[in-house]
XYZ file of C-alpha atoms in Angstrom:
560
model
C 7.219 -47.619 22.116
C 5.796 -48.916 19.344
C 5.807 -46.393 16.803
C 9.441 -45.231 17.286
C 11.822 -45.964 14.360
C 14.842 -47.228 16.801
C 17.229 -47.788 13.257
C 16.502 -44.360 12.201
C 19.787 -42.220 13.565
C 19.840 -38.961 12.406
C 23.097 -38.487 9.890
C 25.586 -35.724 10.446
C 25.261 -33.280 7.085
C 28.716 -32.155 7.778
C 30.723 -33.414 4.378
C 33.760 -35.484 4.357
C 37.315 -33.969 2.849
C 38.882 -36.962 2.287
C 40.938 -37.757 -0.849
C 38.196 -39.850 -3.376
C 39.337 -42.170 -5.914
C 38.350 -43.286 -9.677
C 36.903 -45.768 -11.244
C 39.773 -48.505 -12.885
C 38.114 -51.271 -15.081
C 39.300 -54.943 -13.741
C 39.558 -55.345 -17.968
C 42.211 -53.545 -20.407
C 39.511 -54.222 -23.317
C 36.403 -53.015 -21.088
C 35.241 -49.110 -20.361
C 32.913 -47.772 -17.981
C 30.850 -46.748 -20.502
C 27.948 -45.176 -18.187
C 31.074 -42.302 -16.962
C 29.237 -38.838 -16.959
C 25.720 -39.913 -18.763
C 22.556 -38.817 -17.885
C 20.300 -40.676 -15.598
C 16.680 -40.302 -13.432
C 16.793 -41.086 -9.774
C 13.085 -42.338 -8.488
C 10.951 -43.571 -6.078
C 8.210 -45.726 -7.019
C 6.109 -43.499 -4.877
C 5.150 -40.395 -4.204
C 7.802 -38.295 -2.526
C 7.276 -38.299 1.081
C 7.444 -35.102 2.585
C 8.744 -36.289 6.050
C 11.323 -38.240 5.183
C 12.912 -36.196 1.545
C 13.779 -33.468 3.747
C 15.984 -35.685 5.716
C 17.783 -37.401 2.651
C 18.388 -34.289 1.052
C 21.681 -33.541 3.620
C 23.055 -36.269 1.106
C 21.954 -34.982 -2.264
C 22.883 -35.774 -5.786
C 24.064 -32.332 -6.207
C 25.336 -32.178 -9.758
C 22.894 -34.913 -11.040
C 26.255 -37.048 -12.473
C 27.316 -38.431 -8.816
C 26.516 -41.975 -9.838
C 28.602 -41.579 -13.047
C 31.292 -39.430 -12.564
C 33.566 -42.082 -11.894
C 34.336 -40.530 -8.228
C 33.760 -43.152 -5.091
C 33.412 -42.023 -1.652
C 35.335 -44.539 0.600
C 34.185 -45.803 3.539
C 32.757 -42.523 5.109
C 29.286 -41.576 4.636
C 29.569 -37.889 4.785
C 31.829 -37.890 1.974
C 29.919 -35.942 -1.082
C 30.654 -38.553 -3.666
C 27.443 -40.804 -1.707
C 23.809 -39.822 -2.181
C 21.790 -41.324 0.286
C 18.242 -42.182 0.012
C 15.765 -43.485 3.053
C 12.824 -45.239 2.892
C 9.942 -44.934 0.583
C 10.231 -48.686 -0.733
C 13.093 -48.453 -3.381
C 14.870 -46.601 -5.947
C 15.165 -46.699 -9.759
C 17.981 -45.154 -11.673
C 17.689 -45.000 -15.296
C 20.877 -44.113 -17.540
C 21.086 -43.509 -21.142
C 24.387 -44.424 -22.820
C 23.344 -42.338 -25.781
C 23.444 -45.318 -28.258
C 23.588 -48.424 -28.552
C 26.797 -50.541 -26.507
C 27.360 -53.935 -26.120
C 27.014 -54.463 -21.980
C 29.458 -57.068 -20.641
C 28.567 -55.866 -16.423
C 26.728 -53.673 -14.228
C 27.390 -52.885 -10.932
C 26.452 -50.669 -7.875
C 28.776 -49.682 -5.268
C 26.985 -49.459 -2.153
C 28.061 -48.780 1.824
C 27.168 -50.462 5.140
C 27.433 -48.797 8.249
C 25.205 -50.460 10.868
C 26.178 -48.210 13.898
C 24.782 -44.931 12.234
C 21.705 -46.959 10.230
C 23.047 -47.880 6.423
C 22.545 -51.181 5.041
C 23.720 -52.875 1.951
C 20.499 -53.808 0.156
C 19.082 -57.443 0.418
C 19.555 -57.563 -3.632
C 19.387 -55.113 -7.092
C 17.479 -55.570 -9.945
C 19.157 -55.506 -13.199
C 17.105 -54.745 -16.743
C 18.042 -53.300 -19.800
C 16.699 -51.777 -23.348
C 17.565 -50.371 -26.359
C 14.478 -48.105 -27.120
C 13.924 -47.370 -23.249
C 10.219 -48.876 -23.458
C 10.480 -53.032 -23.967
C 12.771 -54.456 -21.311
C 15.268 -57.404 -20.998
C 15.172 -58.252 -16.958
C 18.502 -59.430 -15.792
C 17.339 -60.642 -12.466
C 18.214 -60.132 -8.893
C 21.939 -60.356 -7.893
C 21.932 -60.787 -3.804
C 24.079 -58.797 -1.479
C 27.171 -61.245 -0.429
C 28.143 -59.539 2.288
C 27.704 -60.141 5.805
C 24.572 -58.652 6.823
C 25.975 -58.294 10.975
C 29.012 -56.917 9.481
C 28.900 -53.339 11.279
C 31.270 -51.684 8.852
C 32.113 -48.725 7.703
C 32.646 -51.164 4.468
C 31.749 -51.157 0.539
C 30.473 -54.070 -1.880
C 29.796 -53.640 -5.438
C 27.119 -55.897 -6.254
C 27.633 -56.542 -10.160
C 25.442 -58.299 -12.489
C 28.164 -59.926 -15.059
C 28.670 -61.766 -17.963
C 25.688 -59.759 -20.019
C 27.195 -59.716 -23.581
C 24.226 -57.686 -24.634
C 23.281 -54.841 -27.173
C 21.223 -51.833 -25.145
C 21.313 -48.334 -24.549
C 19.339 -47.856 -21.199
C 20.068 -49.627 -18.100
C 17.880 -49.265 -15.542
C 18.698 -51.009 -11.448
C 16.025 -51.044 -8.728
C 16.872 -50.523 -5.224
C 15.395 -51.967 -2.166
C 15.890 -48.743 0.279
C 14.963 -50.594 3.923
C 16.370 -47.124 6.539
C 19.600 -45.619 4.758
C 20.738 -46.478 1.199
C 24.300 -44.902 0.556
C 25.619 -45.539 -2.971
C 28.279 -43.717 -4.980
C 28.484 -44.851 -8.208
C 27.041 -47.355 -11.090
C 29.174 -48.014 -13.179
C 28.506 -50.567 -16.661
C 31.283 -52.075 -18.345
C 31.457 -52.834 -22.028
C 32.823 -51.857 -25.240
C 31.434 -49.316 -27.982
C 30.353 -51.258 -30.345
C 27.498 -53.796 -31.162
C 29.215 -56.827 -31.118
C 27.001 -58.442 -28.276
C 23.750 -60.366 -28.697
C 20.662 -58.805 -29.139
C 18.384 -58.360 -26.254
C 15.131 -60.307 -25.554
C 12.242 -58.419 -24.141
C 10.736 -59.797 -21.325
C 7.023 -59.923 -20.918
C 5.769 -56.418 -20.809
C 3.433 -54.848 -17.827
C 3.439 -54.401 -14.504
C 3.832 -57.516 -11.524
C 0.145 -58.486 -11.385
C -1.482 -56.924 -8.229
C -2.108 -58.855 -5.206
C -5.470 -57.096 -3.851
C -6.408 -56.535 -0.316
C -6.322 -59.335 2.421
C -10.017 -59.961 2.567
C -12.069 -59.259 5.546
C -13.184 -62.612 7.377
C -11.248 -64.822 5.046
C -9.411 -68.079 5.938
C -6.437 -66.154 5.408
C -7.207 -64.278 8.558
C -9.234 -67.202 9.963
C -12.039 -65.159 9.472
C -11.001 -61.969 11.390
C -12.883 -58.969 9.888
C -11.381 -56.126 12.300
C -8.931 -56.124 14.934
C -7.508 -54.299 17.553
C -4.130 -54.323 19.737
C -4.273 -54.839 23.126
C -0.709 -54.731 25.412
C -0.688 -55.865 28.789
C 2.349 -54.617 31.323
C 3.662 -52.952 33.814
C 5.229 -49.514 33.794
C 6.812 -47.259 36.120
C 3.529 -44.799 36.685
C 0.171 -45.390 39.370
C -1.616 -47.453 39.104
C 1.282 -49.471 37.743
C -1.219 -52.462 36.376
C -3.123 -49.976 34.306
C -2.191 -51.760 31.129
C -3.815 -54.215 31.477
C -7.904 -55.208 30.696
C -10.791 -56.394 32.742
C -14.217 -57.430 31.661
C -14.888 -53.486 31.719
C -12.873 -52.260 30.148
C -13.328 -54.239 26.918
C -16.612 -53.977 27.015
C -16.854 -51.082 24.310
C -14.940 -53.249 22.312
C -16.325 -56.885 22.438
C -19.335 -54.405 21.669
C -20.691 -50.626 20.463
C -22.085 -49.222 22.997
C -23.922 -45.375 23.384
C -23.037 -42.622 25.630
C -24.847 -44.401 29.058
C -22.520 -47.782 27.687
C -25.415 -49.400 27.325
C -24.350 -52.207 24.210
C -26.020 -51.707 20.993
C -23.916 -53.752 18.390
C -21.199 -56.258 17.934
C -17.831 -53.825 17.730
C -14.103 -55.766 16.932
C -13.833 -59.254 16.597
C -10.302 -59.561 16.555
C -8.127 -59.281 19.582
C -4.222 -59.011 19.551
C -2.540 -59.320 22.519
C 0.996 -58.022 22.799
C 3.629 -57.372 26.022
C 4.454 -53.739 26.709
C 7.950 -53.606 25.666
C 9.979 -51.749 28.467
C 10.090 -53.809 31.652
C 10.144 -52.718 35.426
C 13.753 -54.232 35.932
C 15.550 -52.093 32.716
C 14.832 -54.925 30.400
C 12.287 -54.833 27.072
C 10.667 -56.788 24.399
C 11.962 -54.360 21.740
C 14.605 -55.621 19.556
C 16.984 -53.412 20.253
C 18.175 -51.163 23.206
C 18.471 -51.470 27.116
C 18.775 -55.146 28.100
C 17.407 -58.136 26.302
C 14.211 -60.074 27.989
C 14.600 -63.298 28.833
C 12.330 -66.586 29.985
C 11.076 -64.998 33.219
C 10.073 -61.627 31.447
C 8.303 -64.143 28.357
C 7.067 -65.976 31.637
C 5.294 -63.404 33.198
C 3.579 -62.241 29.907
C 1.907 -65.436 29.391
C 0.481 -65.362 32.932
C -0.412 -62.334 32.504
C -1.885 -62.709 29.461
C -4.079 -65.966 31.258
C -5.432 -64.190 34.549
C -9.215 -64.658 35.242
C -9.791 -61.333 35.736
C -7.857 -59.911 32.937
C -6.336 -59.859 29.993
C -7.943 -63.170 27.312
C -9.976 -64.184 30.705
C -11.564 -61.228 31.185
C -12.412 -60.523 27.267
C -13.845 -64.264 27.361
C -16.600 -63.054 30.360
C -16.945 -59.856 28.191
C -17.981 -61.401 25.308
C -20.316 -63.705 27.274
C -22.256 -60.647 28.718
C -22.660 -59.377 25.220
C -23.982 -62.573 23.546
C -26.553 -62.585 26.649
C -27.257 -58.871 25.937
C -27.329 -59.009 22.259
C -29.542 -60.224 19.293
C -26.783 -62.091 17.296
C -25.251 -65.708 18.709
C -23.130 -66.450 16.069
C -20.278 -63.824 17.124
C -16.859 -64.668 17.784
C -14.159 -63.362 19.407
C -11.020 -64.403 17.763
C -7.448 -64.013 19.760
C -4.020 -63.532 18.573
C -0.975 -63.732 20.962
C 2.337 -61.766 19.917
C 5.540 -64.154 19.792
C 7.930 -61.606 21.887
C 11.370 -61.520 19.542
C 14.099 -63.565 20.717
C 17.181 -61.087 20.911
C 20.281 -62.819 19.535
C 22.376 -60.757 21.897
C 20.685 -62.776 24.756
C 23.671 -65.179 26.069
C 21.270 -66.054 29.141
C 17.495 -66.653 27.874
C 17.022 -69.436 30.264
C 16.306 -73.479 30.102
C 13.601 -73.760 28.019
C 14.086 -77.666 27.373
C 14.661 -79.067 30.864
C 18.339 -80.182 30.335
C 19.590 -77.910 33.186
C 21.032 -75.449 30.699
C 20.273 -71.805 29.764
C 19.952 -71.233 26.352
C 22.515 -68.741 24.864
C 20.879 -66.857 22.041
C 23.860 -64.656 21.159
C 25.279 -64.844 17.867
C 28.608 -62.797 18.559
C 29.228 -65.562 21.402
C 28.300 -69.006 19.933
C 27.449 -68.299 15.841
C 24.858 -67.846 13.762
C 23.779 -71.474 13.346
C 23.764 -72.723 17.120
C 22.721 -69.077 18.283
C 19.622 -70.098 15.505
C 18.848 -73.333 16.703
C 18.792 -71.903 20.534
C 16.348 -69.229 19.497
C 13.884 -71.635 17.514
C 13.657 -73.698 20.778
C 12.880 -70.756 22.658
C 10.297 -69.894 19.752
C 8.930 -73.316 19.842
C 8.739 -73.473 23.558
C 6.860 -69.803 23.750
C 3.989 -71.413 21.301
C 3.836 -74.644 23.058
C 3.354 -72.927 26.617
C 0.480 -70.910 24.974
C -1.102 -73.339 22.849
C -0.955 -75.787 26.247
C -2.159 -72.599 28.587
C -5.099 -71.961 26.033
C -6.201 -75.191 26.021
C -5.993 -75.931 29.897
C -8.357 -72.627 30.456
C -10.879 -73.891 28.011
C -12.588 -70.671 26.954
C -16.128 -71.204 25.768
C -16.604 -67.861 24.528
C -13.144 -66.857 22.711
C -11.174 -68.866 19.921
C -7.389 -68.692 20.034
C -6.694 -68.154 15.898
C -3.377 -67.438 15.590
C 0.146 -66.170 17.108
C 1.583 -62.216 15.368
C 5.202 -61.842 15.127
C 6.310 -58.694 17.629
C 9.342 -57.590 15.813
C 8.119 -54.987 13.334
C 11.238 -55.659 10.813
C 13.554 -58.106 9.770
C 16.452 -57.701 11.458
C 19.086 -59.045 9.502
C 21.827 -56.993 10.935
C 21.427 -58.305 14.083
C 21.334 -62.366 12.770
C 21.900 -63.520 8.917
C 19.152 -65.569 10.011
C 16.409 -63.799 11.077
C 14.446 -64.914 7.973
C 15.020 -68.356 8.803
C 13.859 -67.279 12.332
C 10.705 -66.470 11.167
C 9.933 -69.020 8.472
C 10.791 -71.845 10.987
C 8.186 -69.885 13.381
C 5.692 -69.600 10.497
C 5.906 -74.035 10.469
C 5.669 -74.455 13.925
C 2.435 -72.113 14.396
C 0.597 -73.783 11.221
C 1.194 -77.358 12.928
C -0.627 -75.936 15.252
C -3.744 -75.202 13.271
C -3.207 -71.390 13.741
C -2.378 -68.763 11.193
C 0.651 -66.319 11.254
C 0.190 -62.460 11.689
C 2.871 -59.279 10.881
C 2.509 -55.618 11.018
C 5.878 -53.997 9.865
C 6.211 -50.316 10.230
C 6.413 -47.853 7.321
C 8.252 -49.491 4.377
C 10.282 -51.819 6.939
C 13.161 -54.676 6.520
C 11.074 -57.629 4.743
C 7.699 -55.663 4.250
C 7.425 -57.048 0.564
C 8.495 -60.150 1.546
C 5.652 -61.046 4.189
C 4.614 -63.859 2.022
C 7.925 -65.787 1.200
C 8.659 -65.412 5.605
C 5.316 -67.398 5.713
C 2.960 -64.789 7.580
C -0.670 -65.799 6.562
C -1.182 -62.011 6.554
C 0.138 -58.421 7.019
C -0.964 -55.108 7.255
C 1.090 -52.825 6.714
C 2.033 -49.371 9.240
C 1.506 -46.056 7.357
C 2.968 -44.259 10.653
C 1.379 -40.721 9.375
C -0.388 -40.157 12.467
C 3.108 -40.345 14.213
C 4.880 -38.143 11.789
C 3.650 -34.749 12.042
C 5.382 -33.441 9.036
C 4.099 -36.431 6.762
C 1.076 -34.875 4.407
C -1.855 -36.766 3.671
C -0.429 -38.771 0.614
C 1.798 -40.802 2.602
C -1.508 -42.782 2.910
C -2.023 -43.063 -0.496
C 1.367 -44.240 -0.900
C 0.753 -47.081 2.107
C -2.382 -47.772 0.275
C -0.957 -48.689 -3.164
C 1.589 -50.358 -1.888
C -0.255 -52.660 0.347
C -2.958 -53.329 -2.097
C 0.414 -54.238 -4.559
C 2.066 -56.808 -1.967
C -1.680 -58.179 -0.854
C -1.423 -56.429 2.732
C -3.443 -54.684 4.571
C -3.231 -50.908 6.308
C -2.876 -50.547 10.223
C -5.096 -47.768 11.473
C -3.319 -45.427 14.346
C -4.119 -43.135 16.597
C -3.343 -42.148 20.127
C -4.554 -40.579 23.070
C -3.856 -37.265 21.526
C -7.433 -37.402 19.651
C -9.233 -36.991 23.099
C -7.950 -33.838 23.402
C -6.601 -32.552 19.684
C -8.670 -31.483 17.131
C -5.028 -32.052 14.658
C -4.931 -35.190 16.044
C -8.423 -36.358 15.553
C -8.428 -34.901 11.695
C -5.092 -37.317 11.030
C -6.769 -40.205 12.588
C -10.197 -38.872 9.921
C -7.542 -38.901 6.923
C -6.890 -42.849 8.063
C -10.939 -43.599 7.426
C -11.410 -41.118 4.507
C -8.572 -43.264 2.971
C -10.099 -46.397 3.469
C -13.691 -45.193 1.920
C -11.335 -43.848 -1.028
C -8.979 -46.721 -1.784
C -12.065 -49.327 -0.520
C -9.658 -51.023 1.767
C -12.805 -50.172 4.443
C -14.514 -52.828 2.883
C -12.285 -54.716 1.175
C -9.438 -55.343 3.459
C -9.543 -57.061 7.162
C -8.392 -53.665 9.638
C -6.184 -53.768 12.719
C -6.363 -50.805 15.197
C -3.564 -49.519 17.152
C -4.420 -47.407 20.140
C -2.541 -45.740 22.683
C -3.718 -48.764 25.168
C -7.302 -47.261 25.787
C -7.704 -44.622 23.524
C -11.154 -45.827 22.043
C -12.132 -47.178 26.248
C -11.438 -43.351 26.853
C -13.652 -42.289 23.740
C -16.159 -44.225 24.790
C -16.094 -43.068 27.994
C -15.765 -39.490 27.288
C -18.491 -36.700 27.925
C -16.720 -34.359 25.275
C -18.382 -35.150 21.778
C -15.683 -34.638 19.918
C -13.638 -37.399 21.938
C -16.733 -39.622 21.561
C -17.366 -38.901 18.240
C -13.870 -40.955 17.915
C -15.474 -43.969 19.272
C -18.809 -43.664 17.376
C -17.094 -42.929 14.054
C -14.904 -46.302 14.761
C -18.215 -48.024 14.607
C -19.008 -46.730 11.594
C -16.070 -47.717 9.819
C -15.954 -51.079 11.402
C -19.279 -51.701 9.913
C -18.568 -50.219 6.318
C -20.863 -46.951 6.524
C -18.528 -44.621 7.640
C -18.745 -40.977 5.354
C -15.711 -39.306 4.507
C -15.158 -35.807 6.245
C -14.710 -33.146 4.165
C-alpha cells in the first residue's frame, strides 16, 4: 500500500571486524588537516523520534568518527560508518582550531542499494573563518552510477579551494540511508591561501504555501484520493465509486445524508497498486504492470456507473439540490510509473512491437525513450477518453505522478522521466501533481522535475512511534520548498479513539501553521474512510466526517 516505505530495510546492528584503513593524502605537501577535530552533526529539523531510534544502531560513538582518519570499507556494519536516515539532510560543522589555508574537501560516502544506502544526489560545500559569515563553495554532484547496486565508496571532493578558513561546514541530502565514514580537508598550516569572500548572508528566501484555488492548482482548493481496483476480498469491486458513494464528498451532508454544503472539489483518481494476477503499480516488488493492467485502469476509471462517470452524475444531483451553480468538480488522473525492469510493456505505437522498458536489458537511453512513449501514450488515451465522454458536470485539470519518489536507483533517468512527462501534460493544457512520502528521493526538487504542485506526506498517522512534532517538521519544510501537507488517516478512526486524536493533530496543525487556509489540502483515506464516517451511527466516527467539513471550509477549532 500506499503508505509503506518499500526502500526502508531494516539494517543489521551487528558490527563489522574487518581490518579498517587510514587516510593517505594523494599530495606529499598536503595534510588532512580536519584529523581528530571537533565537529556538530545536525539535522535541519527537529529530531524525529521514529526514525533516531533506528539510526542510532550506527552511531557516532566517540564523536571523532568523521575525523579520525579510520574508513570503513565497503561493509556497512563496520563501526568506522555512522549512518543517518531521513529527516531531510545533515550538517557537519568542524573547527580546525585556527585559521588553514583549504586546498579540498571531501566526504567519503557508501552505496549499497540491496539493503537501502544511497550515495547522495550532491554535498554542499561552505566555509568561514569566524564561524558566522560564510563563503558557499557550491554543490559538487555524486559521479557515480546511481543503479550501481554496490557495496561501493565515492569520495565526493570539492577541490582546488586555495582558501584561508577555520570552519568548514558540508550539507547532506539524507533521501533513506546515508552511510559516511569520514571528511576529510586537505591543506597546509599556514595562511598562504586567498582570503575568503562571504556570500550573501540569511537564509534561502521562503517559498510559502501552494495557495488554495490558484492557477497553480488550476484552482483546486481541497482534494481527495480516490483508487479504483480489484483485490482479492468480496465483493472484489468494492474499490471502486458509484454516484453514492461520492455523494458525501461532491457534498456535506448530515446524519439522514441529506446534502447541506459543497464538500471537496478536487478528485484524484489513482489504480490500486497490487493486481489480481501477482502484478502491481508500485515501483518496486512482485511483477511489473504492463499495457493491459494500465488498460484496464483507464476503463475503469471511464465506466458510467463508476469511477469519473459516476462522480460527474453526483455532482449533477448536488448542483440540482444545492444553492450555489458555480461549483466545480475538478479531476486528476494518476500516471501509473513505468517500471524500467519491464522488458514486455506492450505496443503502445502500433508498429507490431512490445516496448521493452528494462534498463539492465537494452540501456538507459533506449530503455528512456521506450518509457516516455508509454508515458505519452497513457496521457493521450486519457486526454482522448475524457474528451470522447464529454462530461458536462466535471473538468479534467490535470494528470499526478504515482511514484511517490524519484527512483534513481532503478534508472539514472528517472528525472528526465518525469520532466519529459511534466512537457507532455502542459501541451495538454493540464497541470502536473506529486505527493512524495516523508522526506522522499526529489521532495525538494518538485519544482526543477516540473510538477505544478506538491504536497508533501508527513506519514505520522502511519508511524505510531512518531510524536506530534513530526508535523511541525513537515510543516516548515513544506512551507520552505512551497508545498503543501497531505492529510492521512485510515479506517482505524471509525473505531480508535488513538487513531482519531492523530488524524485531530493533522487539523490542529493546519489551524497552527495556517496551512488550513493558506495552502490547497489533499486527503488520503483508507478508500472510504470519510463514506464510512458519514455513514456511521457512532458520533465519534461521524464526528470524523463533520470535523472534515469544518476544516475544508476554514472554521475548524483546534482540540485541546
Amino acid at each position: 500500500m500506499k503508505k509503506i516505505f518499500s526502500v526502508l530495510v531494516t539494517l543489521t546492528l551487528v558490527f563489522s571486524l574487518l581490518p579498517t584503513t587510514f587516510a593517505v593524502s594523494e599530495s606529499e605537501n598536503l595534510v588532512n588537516l580536519a584529523l581528530n577535530k571537533s565537529y556538530t552533526l545536525e539535522t535541519p529539523y527537529q529530531i524525529d523520534s521514529h526514525f533516531s531510534p533506528v539510526e542510532n544502531g550506527h552511531p557516532d560513538d566517540t564523536g571523532r568518527q568523521l575525523t579520525d582518519g579510520i574508513f570503513g570499507g565497503t561493509t556497512f556494519s563496520n563501526k568506522a560508518y555512522v549512518g543517518r536516515i531521513w529527516q531531510g539532510s545533515r550538517v557537519v560543522t568542524i573547527d580546525l582550531e585556527k585559521n588553514l589555508t583549504i586546498q579540498e574537501i571531501s566526504v567519503n560516502v557508501l552505496q549499497d542499494i540491496p539493503v537501502g544506502i544511497f550515495f547522495p544526489k550532491w554535498i554542499s560545500y561552505s566555509i568561514s573563518t569566524n564561524g558566522v559569515a560564510w563563503e558557499d563553495l557550491g554543490k559538487v554532484n555524486n559521479a557515480i552510477s546511481t543503479t550501481a547496486k554496490g557495496p561501493i565508496t565515492h569520495k565526493i571532493a570539492r577541490k582546488d579551494i586555495n582558501k584561508v578558513a577555520r570552519y568548514i561546514k558540508v550539507e547532506i541530502p539524507v533521501a533513506s540511508w546515508l552511510f559516511m565514514d569520514e571528511i576529510e580537508v586537505l591543506g597546509t598550516e599556514d595562511e598562504s591561501g586567498e582570503k575568503l569572500i562571504p556570500s550573501p548572508n540569511g537564509p534561502k528566501a521562503e517559498r510559502g504555501y501552494p495557495k488554495p484555488g490558484s492557477s497553480q492548482v488550476r484552482g483546486i482548493k481541497n482534494e481527495v484520493l480516490i483508487y479504483t481496483g480489484e483485490w482479492q476480498y468480496q465483493p472484489s469491486d468494492w474499490i471502486s465509486f458509484d454516484k453514492e458513494d461520492f455523494k458525501p464528498y461532491v457534498s456535506y451532508v448530515d446524519k439522514g445524508m441529506k446534502r447541506k454544503d459543497y464538500m471537496f472539489d478536487g478528485f484524484l483518481f489513482l489504480p490500486y497498486a497490487p493486481q489480481m494476477d501477482g502484478s502491481t503499480f508500485a515501483p518496486t516488488g512482485a511483477k511489473p504492470s504492463n499495457k493491459t493492467h494500465w488498460e484496464d485502469y483507464i476503463d475503469r476509471l471511464f465506466r458510467d456507473e463508476y469511477e469519473l462517470g459516476a462522480l460527474n452524475e453526483a455532482v449533477k444531483e448536488a448542483k440540482a439540490e444545492l444553492p450555489n451553480r458555480n461549483y466545480e468538480a475538478k479531476a486528476v488522473i494518476a500516471i501509473p510509473y513505468p517500471r524500467p525492469d519491464q522488458s514486455n510493456f506492450g505496443d503502445v505505437d502500433g508498429d507490431g512491437i512490445s516496448e521493452n522498458l528494462n534498463v539492465s536489458e537494452i540501456g538507459e537511453e533506449k530503455a528512456h525513450e521506450n518509457r516516455v512513449k508509454v508515458v505519452n501514450w497513457f496521457i493521450d488515451e486519457v486526454t482522448k477518453r475524457y474528451s470522447e465522454e464529454g462530461y458536462d458536470d466535471l473538468s479534467l485539470v490535470g494528470f499526478y505522478w504515482y511514484n511517490e519518489y524519484v527512483s534513481h536507483q532503478l534508472s539514472e533517468l528517472d528525472h528526465e522521466l518525469i520532466q519529459s512527462a511534466s512537457k507532455y501534460v502542459k501541451e495538454k493544457n493540464l497541470t502536473f501533481q506529486w505527493i512524495p512520502y516523508y522526506f522522499a528521493r526529489g521532495w525538494d526538487d518538485w519544482k526543477e522535475l516540473g510538477f505544478d504542485s506538491a504536497l508533501l506526506q508527513p506519514n505520522y498517522f502511519f508511524h505510531g512511534n512518531s510524536t506530534i512534532d513530526r508535523l511541525d517538521t513537515i510543516a516548515k519544510a513544506a512551507y520552505n520548498q512551497g508545498m503543501g501537507i497531505e492529510i492521512e488517516l485510515s479506517d482505524s478512526v471509525l473505531t480508535s479513539e488513538a487513531a482519531r486524536k492523530r488524524y485531530y493533530a493533522y487539523l490542529n496543525k493546519g489551524v497552527e501553521h495556517h496551512y488550513m487556509i493558506q495552502s490547497y489540502s489533499g486527503f488520503y483515506q483508507q478508500v472510504k474512510t470519510l463514506l464510512q464516517a458519514a455513514n456511521s451511527m457512532n458520533p465519534a466516527a461521524r464526528e470524523v466526517y463533520d470535523r472534515t467539513y469544518e476544516y475544508i471550509k476554514g472554521t475548524y477549532q483546534p482540540i485541546k
